[in-house]
Amino acid sequence: MRHFKKAIIMMLFLYSMTAIPTKGQAIAAQGAILIEQESGRVLYEKNAHTQMRIASITKIMTAILAVESGKMDDMVTVSKKASSAEGSSLYLEPGDKIKLEDLVYGLMLRSGNDAAVAIAEHVGGSLEQFVQMMNDKAKELGMKNTVFANPHGLDDHENHYSTAYDMALVTQYAMRNEQYRKITGTKEYQCKSLNRSIGTWLNKNKLLTILYPYSTGGKTGYTKRAKRTLVSTAEKDELKLIAVTINDRQDWKDHMTLFNTAFQKYELVEVVSKGKFTSYQGSYVGEVEPEQSVVYPMTKEEKQKVTIEFLPNKKNDQRTSMVGELLVRIDGKEIASTPLIGKNNPEISDEKKQSWIKRLFD
């Protein structure tokens, strides 16, 4: 039996490595999106802005608020309300004292609804105040079609929904946090702060634990009304991706399909490099530089259609060091921009810098 299981796992692994979908291969999800993590470029979408029930992928917002609270070392006393939460559970008991950090691991790996309520009560002061924090954060992140009514995603409120696009936004934001990345990418975890043993928590995300070698994390979800929901992240050759599917009966397969297609089709291109830009400036080396690099996922065809335009700062304000702006376009469509900063040098005027750079890009 053990050898049979190993054979099945190996077959799934080989599938994930080699499966490249055809153009006509459909994604079964009712709502879906694939974005590049750093730039946010949308690489695939299907009903991405349609409001739907989202189940436990709600907990991504709960987790990042807990991480950002600065209270991860706090000891949390589990309330009766938290311990009686329905659905998936860490089997916490009233009066248990457990570290907030451990609760977040239990939230993300085992999808503990009791952990979600305990986190909300401790971080927010009350369940209601934490839900308000969730909605305030959603507004801050531009999640325009999202309303949170609880910290776990259970179907106990009618007004609890989001979209594939909005869930990609909160995941993109959360993945910028080092501690969150560590938690969501953990395959198994041993809780040490509780005064009794509750065993080892194994991550429910099979892409991370079994199926996909490039998986870096994510969150699973399911309720009877939302059906299967899944957020997952993956990285290969420095290309970082975020996939979201909602109401998807074949979510593991669909996420691997989306990832494999993108890894085959796109590569990260450093269009403008802050560090290397000055080497192209002839006698004016070191006098101007982009404020930031521009790195963007592109196909081979798109790489041939990149143009960079320099727009000089017409205000000629001596109080600012901005010489102008670089606009990056693909086939005429603007994808990014960055200010061009002139370094202080009394021997070279701003007018001379602008003239030289304009000639370069012309």
Tab-separated table of C-alpha atoms in Angstrom:
chain	number	residue	atom	x	y	z
A	1	MET	CA	0.000	0.000	0.000
A	2	ARG	CA	2.851	2.340	0.871
A	3	HIS	CA	4.543	1.697	-2.512
A	4	PHE	CA	1.241	2.323	-4.279
A	5	LYS	CA	0.868	5.711	-2.578
A	6	LYS	CA	4.430	6.637	-3.530
A	7	ALA	CA	3.708	5.722	-7.146
A	8	ILE	CA	0.621	7.931	-7.211
A	9	ILE	CA	2.548	10.854	-5.711
A	10	MET	CA	5.331	10.429	-8.302
A	11	MET	CA	2.799	10.402	-11.149
A	12	LEU	CA	1.276	13.624	-9.875
A	13	PHE	CA	4.727	15.168	-9.512
A	14	LEU	CA	5.649	14.266	-13.094
A	15	TYR	CA	2.339	15.681	-14.306
A	16	SER	CA	3.011	18.979	-12.586
A	17	MET	CA	6.462	19.168	-14.186
A	18	THR	CA	5.401	18.390	-17.763
A	19	ALA	CA	1.780	19.335	-18.235
A	20	ILE	CA	1.554	22.262	-20.667
A	21	PRO	CA	-2.051	23.107	-21.526
A	22	THR	CA	-3.320	23.778	-25.007
A	23	LYS	CA	-4.928	27.124	-25.796
A	24	GLY	CA	-8.349	25.557	-25.678
A	25	GLN	CA	-7.926	23.904	-22.279
A	26	ALA	CA	-10.548	25.332	-19.937
A	27	ILE	CA	-10.218	26.400	-16.319
A	28	ALA	CA	-13.143	24.892	-14.402
A	29	ALA	CA	-13.370	27.674	-11.808
A	30	GLN	CA	-16.342	30.003	-11.729
A	31	GLY	CA	-13.921	32.847	-10.994
A	32	ALA	CA	-10.152	32.839	-11.514
A	33	ILE	CA	-7.093	35.023	-11.936
A	34	LEU	CA	-3.335	34.671	-12.350
A	35	ILE	CA	-1.044	37.635	-11.681
A	36	GLU	CA	2.704	38.231	-11.542
A	37	GLN	CA	3.430	39.006	-7.916
A	38	GLU	CA	5.805	41.975	-8.151
A	39	SER	CA	4.268	43.991	-11.005
A	40	GLY	CA	0.675	42.845	-10.487
A	41	ARG	CA	0.312	42.183	-14.210
A	42	VAL	CA	-2.764	40.063	-14.933
A	43	LEU	CA	-1.738	37.032	-17.004
A	44	TYR	CA	-5.111	35.253	-16.984
A	45	GLU	CA	-8.585	36.050	-15.735
A	46	LYS	CA	-12.092	34.615	-15.772
A	47	ASN	CA	-14.938	36.480	-14.046
A	48	ALA	CA	-12.175	37.993	-11.925
A	49	HIS	CA	-14.288	40.918	-10.674
A	50	THR	CA	-17.482	38.964	-9.982
A	51	GLN	CA	-18.464	38.893	-6.298
A	52	MET	CA	-18.596	35.384	-4.858
A	53	ARG	CA	-18.442	33.616	-1.524
A	54	ILE	CA	-14.822	32.806	-0.696
A	55	ALA	CA	-14.769	30.411	2.295
A	56	SER	CA	-11.449	30.065	4.164
A	57	ILE	CA	-9.247	32.068	1.810
A	58	THR	CA	-10.730	34.846	3.970
A	59	LYS	CA	-8.054	33.843	6.483
A	60	ILE	CA	-5.313	35.447	4.391
A	61	MET	CA	-6.622	38.821	5.563
A	62	THR	CA	-6.945	37.545	9.139
A	63	ALA	CA	-3.366	36.292	9.080
A	64	ILE	CA	-1.721	39.426	7.690
A	65	LEU	CA	-3.559	41.647	10.190
A	66	ALA	CA	-2.315	39.425	13.014
A	67	VAL	CA	1.251	39.509	11.687
A	68	GLU	CA	1.151	43.303	11.347
A	69	SER	CA	-0.331	43.792	14.812
A	70	GLY	CA	3.057	43.485	16.498
A	71	LYS	CA	1.507	41.068	19.000
A	72	MET	CA	2.801	37.765	17.656
A	73	ASP	CA	4.585	36.997	20.943
A	74	ASP	CA	1.432	37.650	23.021
A	75	MET	CA	-0.196	34.796	24.905
A	76	VAL	CA	-3.866	34.558	23.931
A	77	THR	CA	-6.565	33.211	26.247
A	78	VAL	CA	-9.086	31.222	24.222
A	79	SER	CA	-12.687	32.233	24.854
A	80	LYS	CA	-15.702	29.935	24.898
A	81	LYS	CA	-16.925	31.618	21.716
A	82	ALA	CA	-13.659	30.886	19.934
A	83	SER	CA	-13.513	27.249	21.073
A	84	SER	CA	-17.070	26.613	19.859
A	85	ALA	CA	-16.493	27.841	16.294
A	86	GLU	CA	-17.927	25.406	13.755
A	87	GLY	CA	-16.061	23.638	10.972
A	88	SER	CA	-12.331	22.978	10.741
A	89	SER	CA	-10.682	23.330	14.118
A	90	LEU	CA	-7.494	23.193	16.170
A	91	TYR	CA	-9.622	21.722	18.986
A	92	LEU	CA	-8.866	24.576	21.334
A	93	GLU	CA	-10.608	24.583	24.712
A	94	PRO	CA	-11.961	27.518	26.761
A	95	GLY	CA	-9.198	28.952	28.928
A	96	ASP	CA	-6.358	27.585	26.790
A	97	LYS	CA	-3.383	29.938	26.670
A	98	ILE	CA	-1.567	29.869	23.346
A	99	LYS	CA	0.876	32.160	21.585
A	100	LEU	CA	-0.616	34.359	18.851
A	101	GLU	CA	2.087	33.204	16.449
A	102	ASP	CA	1.032	29.590	16.985
A	103	LEU	CA	-2.588	30.543	16.336
A	104	VAL	CA	-1.625	32.074	12.987
A	105	TYR	CA	0.225	28.902	11.999
A	106	GLY	CA	-2.835	26.867	12.965
A	107	LEU	CA	-5.032	29.292	11.039
A	108	MET	CA	-3.046	28.984	7.800
A	109	LEU	CA	-1.928	25.341	7.909
A	110	ARG	CA	-5.012	23.687	9.424
A	111	SER	CA	-7.581	26.396	8.643
A	112	GLY	CA	-8.707	26.493	12.268
A	113	ASN	CA	-11.912	28.484	12.640
A	114	ASP	CA	-11.424	28.513	16.411
A	115	ALA	CA	-7.998	30.067	15.802
A	116	ALA	CA	-9.577	32.723	13.554
A	117	VAL	CA	-12.003	33.834	16.279
A	118	ALA	CA	-9.302	33.786	18.977
A	119	ILE	CA	-7.029	35.909	16.768
A	120	ALA	CA	-9.831	38.363	16.011
A	121	GLU	CA	-10.786	38.811	19.660
A	122	HIS	CA	-7.197	39.363	20.743
A	123	VAL	CA	-5.969	41.589	17.906
A	124	GLY	CA	-9.169	43.567	17.424
A	125	GLY	CA	-10.379	43.668	21.022
A	126	SER	CA	-13.615	42.085	19.844
A	127	LEU	CA	-14.859	40.098	16.868
A	128	GLU	CA	-16.778	43.094	15.558
A	129	GLN	CA	-13.836	45.474	15.795
A	130	PHE	CA	-11.555	43.013	14.023
A	131	VAL	CA	-14.036	42.644	11.158
A	132	GLN	CA	-13.982	46.433	10.855
A	133	MET	CA	-10.183	46.246	10.661
A	134	MET	CA	-10.521	43.690	7.855
A	135	ASN	CA	-12.823	45.947	5.851
A	136	ASP	CA	-10.659	49.004	6.473
A	137	LYS	CA	-7.616	47.113	5.195
A	138	ALA	CA	-9.553	45.892	2.170
A	139	LYS	CA	-10.429	49.485	1.314
A	140	GLU	CA	-6.804	50.546	1.776
A	141	LEU	CA	-5.637	47.836	-0.641
A	142	GLY	CA	-8.201	48.740	-3.309
A	143	MET	CA	-10.373	45.655	-2.801
A	144	LYS	CA	-13.435	47.415	-4.191
A	145	ASN	CA	-15.725	44.391	-4.423
A	146	THR	CA	-15.050	42.837	-1.029
A	147	VAL	CA	-17.041	42.776	2.200
A	148	PHE	CA	-15.886	40.804	5.237
A	149	ALA	CA	-18.318	39.786	7.970
A	150	ASN	CA	-16.172	37.275	9.892
A	151	PRO	CA	-12.500	36.258	10.199
A	152	HIS	CA	-12.863	32.687	8.911
A	153	GLY	CA	-15.162	32.634	5.861
A	154	LEU	CA	-17.954	30.441	7.221
A	155	ASP	CA	-21.374	30.942	5.648
A	156	ASP	CA	-22.852	32.505	8.807
A	157	HIS	CA	-23.359	35.930	7.168
A	158	GLU	CA	-24.930	36.835	3.839
A	159	ASN	CA	-22.711	39.859	3.302
A	160	HIS	CA	-19.360	38.110	3.178
A	161	TYR	CA	-17.856	37.954	-0.301
A	162	SER	CA	-14.951	38.949	-2.494
A	163	THR	CA	-13.574	38.423	-6.007
A	164	ALA	CA	-10.662	36.529	-7.502
A	165	TYR	CA	-8.976	39.857	-8.312
A	166	ASP	CA	-9.418	41.269	-4.814
A	167	MET	CA	-8.052	38.113	-3.206
A	168	ALA	CA	-5.022	38.352	-5.494
A	169	LEU	CA	-4.517	41.919	-4.241
A	170	VAL	CA	-4.484	40.965	-0.550
A	171	THR	CA	-2.196	38.013	-1.297
A	172	GLN	CA	0.193	40.255	-3.234
A	173	TYR	CA	0.272	42.602	-0.254
A	174	ALA	CA	0.724	39.804	2.293
A	175	MET	CA	3.567	38.196	0.341
A	176	ARG	CA	5.640	41.348	0.823
A	177	ASN	CA	5.783	40.498	4.531
A	178	GLU	CA	8.651	38.140	5.394
A	179	GLN	CA	6.924	36.565	8.402
A	180	TYR	CA	3.743	35.905	6.427
A	181	ARG	CA	5.764	34.295	3.616
A	182	LYS	CA	7.421	31.992	6.136
A	183	ILE	CA	4.089	30.934	7.645
A	184	THR	CA	2.256	30.318	4.378
A	185	GLY	CA	5.209	28.330	3.030
A	186	THR	CA	5.486	26.026	6.086
A	187	LYS	CA	4.636	22.383	5.394
A	188	GLU	CA	4.318	21.237	9.010
A	189	TYR	CA	4.445	22.924	12.388
A	190	GLN	CA	4.709	21.896	16.014
A	191	CYS	CA	2.823	24.110	18.463
A	192	LYS	CA	4.943	24.534	21.592
A	193	SER	CA	3.162	27.219	23.600
A	194	LEU	CA	0.039	25.302	24.613
A	195	ASN	CA	0.149	23.576	28.014
A	196	ARG	CA	-0.894	20.278	26.412
A	197	SER	CA	0.201	18.421	23.309
A	198	ILE	CA	-1.972	18.769	20.218
A	199	GLY	CA	0.374	17.084	17.763
A	200	THR	CA	1.919	18.341	14.544
A	201	TRP	CA	-0.041	20.517	12.141
A	202	LEU	CA	0.335	19.466	8.498
A	203	ASN	CA	-0.452	22.037	5.821
A	204	LYS	CA	-3.653	21.286	3.885
A	205	ASN	CA	-2.203	22.907	0.746
A	206	LYS	CA	-1.312	19.833	-1.341
A	207	LEU	CA	0.384	21.955	-3.991
A	208	LEU	CA	2.952	22.888	-1.357
A	209	THR	CA	3.295	19.522	0.361
A	210	ILE	CA	2.967	17.011	-2.499
A	211	LEU	CA	1.941	18.147	-5.946
A	212	TYR	CA	3.958	21.101	-7.182
A	213	PRO	CA	7.698	21.663	-6.709
A	214	TYR	CA	7.508	25.406	-7.394
A	215	SER	CA	4.763	26.099	-4.838
A	216	THR	CA	5.646	28.668	-2.170
A	217	GLY	CA	2.401	28.836	-0.190
A	218	GLY	CA	-1.269	29.712	-0.265
A	219	LYS	CA	-4.583	28.957	1.430
A	220	THR	CA	-7.312	26.414	0.812
A	221	GLY	CA	-11.027	26.889	1.427
A	222	TYR	CA	-14.375	25.108	1.278
A	223	THR	CA	-17.952	25.625	2.404
A	224	LYS	CA	-21.150	24.149	1.007
A	225	ARG	CA	-22.117	27.494	-0.530
A	226	ALA	CA	-18.713	28.713	-1.697
A	227	LYS	CA	-17.523	25.255	-2.852
A	228	ARG	CA	-13.763	24.807	-3.298
A	229	THR	CA	-11.673	27.986	-3.193
A	230	LEU	CA	-7.905	28.212	-3.440
A	231	VAL	CA	-5.174	30.839	-3.397
A	232	SER	CA	-1.670	29.634	-4.212
A	233	THR	CA	1.732	31.128	-4.979
A	234	ALA	CA	4.634	29.741	-6.992
A	235	GLU	CA	8.097	30.799	-8.102
A	236	LYS	CA	10.454	29.627	-10.852
A	237	ASP	CA	13.448	31.441	-12.376
A	238	GLU	CA	12.614	34.526	-10.258
A	239	LEU	CA	9.117	34.721	-11.797
A	240	LYS	CA	6.649	34.878	-8.885
A	241	LEU	CA	2.986	34.091	-9.499
A	242	ILE	CA	-0.297	34.274	-7.586
A	243	ALA	CA	-3.300	32.181	-8.652
A	244	VAL	CA	-6.836	32.431	-7.252
A	245	THR	CA	-9.756	30.158	-8.090
A	246	ILE	CA	-13.278	30.297	-6.665
A	247	ASN	CA	-15.830	27.474	-6.937
A	248	ASP	CA	-13.439	25.126	-8.735
A	249	ARG	CA	-13.933	21.366	-8.596
A	250	GLN	CA	-10.434	20.746	-10.023
A	251	ASP	CA	-8.487	23.519	-8.341
A	252	TRP	CA	-5.189	21.640	-7.862
A	253	LYS	CA	-5.034	20.806	-11.560
A	254	ASP	CA	-6.123	24.280	-12.647
A	255	HIS	CA	-3.479	26.017	-10.547
A	256	MET	CA	-0.731	23.809	-11.972
A	257	THR	CA	-2.058	24.490	-15.461
A	258	LEU	CA	-1.992	28.245	-14.900
A	259	PHE	CA	1.478	28.174	-13.374
A	260	ASN	CA	3.020	25.889	-16.007
A	261	THR	CA	1.604	27.935	-18.863
A	262	ALA	CA	2.920	31.186	-17.409
A	263	PHE	CA	6.353	29.758	-16.621
A	264	GLN	CA	6.622	28.569	-20.219
A	265	LYS	CA	5.323	31.762	-21.802
A	266	TYR	CA	6.685	34.631	-19.674
A	267	GLU	CA	10.038	35.777	-18.347
A	268	LEU	CA	11.026	38.683	-16.123
A	269	VAL	CA	12.676	41.481	-18.103
A	270	GLU	CA	14.585	44.327	-16.480
A	271	VAL	CA	13.580	47.121	-18.837
A	272	VAL	CA	15.123	49.916	-16.793
A	273	SER	CA	17.905	49.218	-14.309
A	274	LYS	CA	18.705	51.712	-11.594
A	275	GLY	CA	22.116	50.197	-11.002
A	276	LYS	CA	23.192	49.824	-14.632
A	277	PHE	CA	21.514	52.827	-16.200
A	278	THR	CA	24.419	55.232	-15.597
A	279	SER	CA	26.768	53.072	-17.679
A	280	TYR	CA	24.900	54.123	-20.824
A	281	GLN	CA	25.406	57.846	-20.329
A	282	GLY	CA	28.755	58.451	-21.969
A	283	SER	CA	30.519	61.480	-20.566
A	284	TYR	CA	27.684	62.061	-18.125
A	285	VAL	CA	28.095	58.742	-16.269
A	286	GLY	CA	26.694	59.001	-12.745
A	287	GLU	CA	24.883	62.296	-13.309
A	288	VAL	CA	21.343	60.938	-13.772
A	289	GLU	CA	19.617	57.710	-12.781
A	290	PRO	CA	16.101	56.224	-12.617
A	291	GLU	CA	14.472	56.478	-9.205
A	292	GLN	CA	13.673	52.756	-9.414
A	293	SER	CA	14.199	49.806	-11.725
A	294	VAL	CA	11.392	48.610	-13.990
A	295	VAL	CA	11.035	44.816	-14.092
A	296	TYR	CA	8.099	43.314	-15.980
A	297	PRO	CA	6.936	39.854	-17.129
A	298	MET	CA	6.923	39.604	-20.937
A	299	THR	CA	6.617	37.125	-23.746
A	300	LYS	CA	9.349	36.850	-26.373
A	301	GLU	CA	7.145	38.754	-28.810
A	302	GLU	CA	6.520	41.573	-26.328
A	303	LYS	CA	10.243	42.015	-25.704
A	304	GLN	CA	10.601	43.107	-29.324
A	305	LYS	CA	7.914	45.776	-28.907
A	306	VAL	CA	9.288	47.614	-25.858
A	307	THR	CA	9.882	51.355	-26.170
A	308	ILE	CA	11.154	53.833	-23.582
A	309	GLU	CA	10.286	57.512	-23.837
A	310	PHE	CA	11.919	60.340	-21.917
A	311	LEU	CA	9.663	63.216	-20.853
A	312	PRO	CA	11.704	66.195	-19.565
A	313	ASN	CA	10.608	68.120	-16.500
A	314	LYS	CA	9.269	71.261	-18.176
A	315	LYS	CA	8.755	73.087	-14.896
A	316	ASN	CA	12.548	73.414	-14.540
A	317	ASP	CA	12.146	73.712	-10.778
A	318	GLN	CA	15.621	74.028	-9.249
A	319	ARG	CA	14.283	72.813	-5.908
A	320	THR	CA	13.716	69.296	-7.235
A	321	SER	CA	16.262	66.817	-8.521
A	322	MET	CA	13.790	65.221	-10.955
A	323	VAL	CA	15.136	65.765	-14.478
A	324	GLY	CA	12.171	64.061	-16.113
A	325	GLU	CA	10.315	60.782	-16.377
A	326	LEU	CA	10.845	57.518	-18.231
A	327	LEU	CA	7.734	55.926	-19.742
A	328	VAL	CA	7.933	52.235	-20.649
A	329	ARG	CA	5.512	50.909	-23.273
A	330	ILE	CA	4.797	47.574	-24.924
A	331	ASP	CA	3.379	47.968	-28.413
A	332	GLY	CA	2.328	51.513	-27.530
A	333	LYS	CA	0.603	50.620	-24.232
A	334	GLU	CA	2.173	52.164	-21.135
A	335	ILE	CA	3.117	49.522	-18.547
A	336	ALA	CA	5.305	51.479	-16.132
A	337	SER	CA	7.043	54.760	-15.432
A	338	THR	CA	9.811	56.012	-13.165
A	339	PRO	CA	11.198	59.473	-12.389
A	340	LEU	CA	14.677	60.236	-13.712
A	341	ILE	CA	16.753	61.863	-11.013
A	342	GLY	CA	19.629	64.262	-11.702
A	343	LYS	CA	22.493	64.098	-9.234
A	344	ASN	CA	23.944	67.344	-7.920
A	345	ASN	CA	26.877	68.562	-10.029
A	346	PRO	CA	27.356	72.322	-10.499
A	347	GLU	CA	29.433	71.776	-13.640
A	348	ILE	CA	26.562	70.156	-15.554
A	349	SER	CA	23.304	72.049	-15.818
A	350	ASP	CA	19.864	70.442	-15.708
A	351	GLU	CA	19.246	71.789	-19.202
A	352	LYS	CA	22.335	70.020	-20.531
A	353	LYS	CA	21.349	66.758	-18.806
A	354	GLN	CA	17.839	66.919	-20.243
A	355	SER	CA	19.128	67.664	-23.722
A	356	TRP	CA	21.534	64.727	-23.680
A	357	ILE	CA	18.982	62.243	-22.315
A	358	LYS	CA	16.365	63.378	-24.789
A	359	ARG	CA	18.814	62.756	-27.653
A	360	LEU	CA	19.565	59.307	-26.208
A	361	PHE	CA	15.909	58.214	-26.157
A	362	ASP	CA	15.067	59.908	-29.427
